[in-house]
XYZ file of C-alpha atoms in Angstrom:
254
model
C -25.096 62.649 -21.215
C -28.793 61.971 -20.623
C -29.798 61.196 -17.082
C -30.679 57.659 -16.089
C -34.269 58.703 -15.454
C -34.616 59.930 -19.032
C -33.298 56.671 -20.456
C -35.956 54.561 -18.730
C -39.501 54.041 -20.091
C -42.131 56.164 -18.413
C -43.677 54.679 -15.302
C -47.223 55.423 -14.178
C -47.174 57.556 -11.048
C -49.853 57.960 -8.439
C -50.211 61.639 -9.292
C -50.453 61.210 -13.066
C -53.495 60.554 -15.205
C -52.872 56.826 -15.361
C -52.320 56.737 -11.604
C -55.541 58.496 -10.644
C -57.208 57.172 -7.479
C -58.479 53.622 -7.821
C -60.951 53.613 -4.939
C -63.766 55.031 -7.019
C -67.512 55.291 -6.524
C -69.741 52.241 -6.230
C -69.910 50.139 -9.363
C -66.375 50.997 -10.474
C -65.456 47.305 -10.292
C -62.805 45.446 -8.324
C -59.385 46.982 -7.732
C -57.751 44.434 -10.035
C -60.214 45.357 -12.809
C -59.401 49.032 -12.323
C -55.652 48.336 -12.422
C -56.210 46.284 -15.591
C -57.954 49.249 -17.197
C -55.206 51.697 -16.173
C -52.453 49.428 -17.523
C -54.311 49.060 -20.835
C -54.617 52.850 -21.052
C -50.881 53.187 -20.326
C -50.055 50.620 -23.038
C -52.181 52.505 -25.570
C -50.332 55.736 -24.703
C -46.963 54.018 -25.150
C -45.936 54.649 -21.557
C -43.813 51.503 -21.325
C -41.301 52.431 -24.011
C -40.388 50.778 -27.314
C -39.614 47.417 -25.704
C -42.935 47.379 -23.841
C -41.462 46.269 -20.511
C -43.868 46.815 -17.638
C -42.673 48.019 -14.238
C -42.164 45.390 -11.553
C -45.068 44.244 -9.384
C -43.721 46.349 -6.514
C -43.475 49.453 -8.716
C -46.984 48.991 -10.072
C -48.353 48.419 -6.572
C -46.705 51.637 -5.374
C -47.848 53.618 -8.428
C -51.476 52.543 -8.181
C -51.679 52.407 -4.391
C -52.787 48.763 -4.218
C -51.359 45.479 -2.930
C -49.123 43.164 -4.918
C -51.798 40.398 -4.981
C -54.112 42.919 -6.683
C -51.384 43.657 -9.247
C -50.900 39.913 -9.801
C -54.620 39.477 -10.521
C -54.524 42.321 -13.067
C -51.394 40.886 -14.725
C -52.987 37.428 -14.787
C -55.936 38.842 -16.702
C -53.606 40.729 -19.084
C -51.776 37.457 -19.757
C -54.991 35.497 -20.292
C -56.155 38.188 -22.734
C -52.889 37.881 -24.670
C -51.844 41.475 -23.969
C -48.695 40.778 -21.933
C -46.312 37.875 -21.484
C -44.284 37.212 -18.352
C -40.757 35.900 -18.800
C -39.059 34.234 -15.867
C -36.379 36.499 -14.446
C -37.058 39.254 -16.982
C -40.495 40.630 -16.075
C -43.677 41.304 -18.049
C -43.712 42.628 -21.610
C -46.433 43.916 -23.932
C -46.938 41.403 -26.754
C -50.178 42.740 -28.266
C -51.687 46.211 -28.224
C -55.366 46.196 -27.219
C -57.785 47.504 -29.848
C -58.877 50.243 -27.443
C -59.576 51.048 -23.822
C -61.571 48.377 -21.987
C -65.319 48.805 -22.030
C -66.534 50.242 -18.741
C -68.828 47.907 -16.852
C -72.400 48.975 -16.163
C -72.358 50.267 -12.577
C -74.076 48.190 -9.899
C -75.433 50.677 -7.376
C -78.488 49.100 -5.808
C -80.185 45.878 -4.780
C -82.266 46.080 -7.954
C -79.046 46.254 -10.002
C -77.788 43.109 -8.262
C -80.999 41.287 -9.232
C -80.753 42.559 -12.832
C -77.113 41.536 -13.069
C -77.776 37.959 -11.962
C -80.812 37.719 -14.262
C -78.595 38.838 -17.174
C -75.838 36.439 -16.218
C -78.252 33.513 -15.870
C -79.733 34.106 -19.330
C -76.401 34.559 -21.118
C -74.428 31.813 -19.390
C -77.260 29.272 -19.549
C -77.506 29.863 -23.292
C -73.745 29.584 -23.636
C -73.706 26.310 -21.684
C -76.488 24.815 -23.814
C -74.580 25.718 -26.979
C -71.366 24.395 -25.416
C -72.983 20.997 -24.854
C -74.126 20.938 -28.461
C -71.027 22.210 -30.261
C -68.025 21.445 -28.043
C -65.103 19.525 -29.514
C -62.666 17.154 -27.839
C -60.086 19.940 -27.534
C -62.730 22.268 -26.041
C -63.536 19.617 -23.455
C -59.844 19.225 -22.635
C -59.548 22.995 -22.050
C -62.706 22.976 -19.916
C -61.377 20.130 -17.750
C -58.045 21.964 -17.372
C -59.819 25.124 -16.221
C -61.959 23.100 -13.805
C -58.906 21.308 -12.385
C -56.997 24.586 -11.945
C -59.958 26.094 -10.090
C -60.295 23.069 -7.791
C -56.566 22.990 -7.051
C -56.552 26.647 -5.988
C -59.627 26.290 -3.812
C -58.450 23.086 -2.143
C -55.157 24.838 -1.323
C -57.094 27.688 0.294
C -55.771 30.198 -2.245
C -57.675 33.021 -3.985
C -59.300 31.550 -7.104
C -61.234 34.439 -8.651
C -59.199 34.417 -11.885
C -59.489 30.629 -12.176
C -63.252 30.850 -11.622
C -63.581 33.472 -14.355
C -61.468 31.346 -16.724
C -63.721 28.346 -16.035
C -66.838 30.290 -17.041
C -65.072 31.638 -20.128
C -63.991 28.092 -21.032
C -67.653 27.038 -20.999
C -68.558 29.954 -23.270
C -65.725 29.141 -25.696
C -67.029 25.578 -26.010
C -70.129 27.103 -27.657
C -68.108 28.348 -30.658
C -70.383 31.395 -30.570
C -68.325 34.615 -30.396
C -71.347 36.585 -29.180
C -71.615 34.474 -26.020
C -67.879 34.823 -25.432
C -67.916 38.590 -26.027
C -70.934 39.086 -23.749
C -69.189 37.332 -20.881
C -65.834 39.015 -21.548
C -67.405 42.486 -21.497
C -69.153 41.734 -18.198
C -66.009 40.362 -16.537
C -65.599 43.308 -14.123
C -68.838 42.741 -12.184
C -68.324 38.967 -12.366
C -64.927 39.405 -10.681
C -66.404 41.923 -8.267
C -69.103 39.528 -7.093
C -66.794 36.510 -6.991
C -64.368 38.456 -4.799
C -67.235 39.625 -2.612
C -68.579 36.078 -2.291
C -65.157 34.782 -1.274
C -64.255 37.631 1.084
C -67.557 38.271 2.839
C -67.537 36.770 6.279
C -63.782 36.147 6.072
C -64.083 32.354 5.726
C -64.724 29.852 2.996
C -65.344 26.521 4.673
C -65.103 23.050 3.166
C -68.876 22.718 2.777
C -69.101 25.831 0.648
C -66.062 24.817 -1.424
C -67.627 21.385 -1.965
C -70.977 22.926 -2.952
C -69.489 25.212 -5.601
C -67.264 22.402 -6.891
C -70.307 20.136 -7.280
C -72.159 22.894 -9.129
C -69.237 23.357 -11.530
C -68.933 19.579 -11.918
C -72.588 19.389 -12.968
C -71.898 21.941 -15.712
C -68.835 20.040 -16.944
C -70.691 16.707 -16.899
C -73.618 18.059 -18.913
C -71.316 19.637 -21.504
C -69.365 16.388 -21.755
C -72.574 14.329 -22.178
C -73.804 16.726 -24.882
C -76.923 17.470 -22.829
C -77.863 21.105 -23.636
C -80.919 21.383 -21.379
C -79.032 19.869 -18.441
C -76.073 22.184 -19.015
C -78.339 25.237 -19.082
C -80.126 24.123 -15.917
C -76.813 23.415 -14.141
C -75.667 26.965 -14.895
C -78.965 28.467 -13.745
C -78.746 26.534 -10.457
C -75.122 27.600 -9.971
C -75.829 31.291 -10.587
C -78.937 31.240 -8.402
C -76.871 29.706 -5.606
C -74.072 32.222 -6.181
C -76.576 35.049 -5.753
C -77.966 33.423 -2.612
C -74.455 33.090 -1.159
C -73.801 36.786 -1.832
C -77.028 37.814 -0.096
C -76.412 35.527 2.864
C -72.764 36.512 3.314
C -73.393 40.255 3.078
C -76.897 40.290 4.600
C -78.141 42.459 1.727
């Protein structure tokens, strides 16, 4: 009779290839982004068996040597990308195999790289916002408002809102109906998450004034898209990203 261990799908272990150390060199991206990449690699190798059931959050946290909140962020991204589905009381299951391993983010190793990254982000997201204001539909606007409301609810509750912030920016890009804008932002998600996490964690506090400022900046983007005002939408994004960069520099004293 086969042993119980042999009947279970393979689980990533800290000593195996998929469980290689996550605290990598600078520019490797946030821990949740690294876990996301490792889980995708494990899915592509078929490590989770024919039924595609992922290990529990606790098992994944132990395997990858990270906290459960980090695992939850990675699973949230996998769900939003349509790769896994979580069923209440049953766990998370693979519902779509990724086309390939996630594209590695361009490393950010210096102050000059930080400047280049924000210049890139300003150009791409301002263009996406202008197109969003021009081409958005009523259903796009509904999705954008939902993403904005989810982000505000998390922040007002004092909860981590990195994933909600990312989804808000992706919702703006999807309003453009331009797959190149969407793909550009999706492939630069890792550093976006990295900087959002840094902005929220640096200094250990996120006071009401700062929450209000970022909410007002996001509101300006939503309003311009809703009014079909492309130039205003682009400018609102540029102001938001410039302020985001300033907050990073101030919080970390770069």
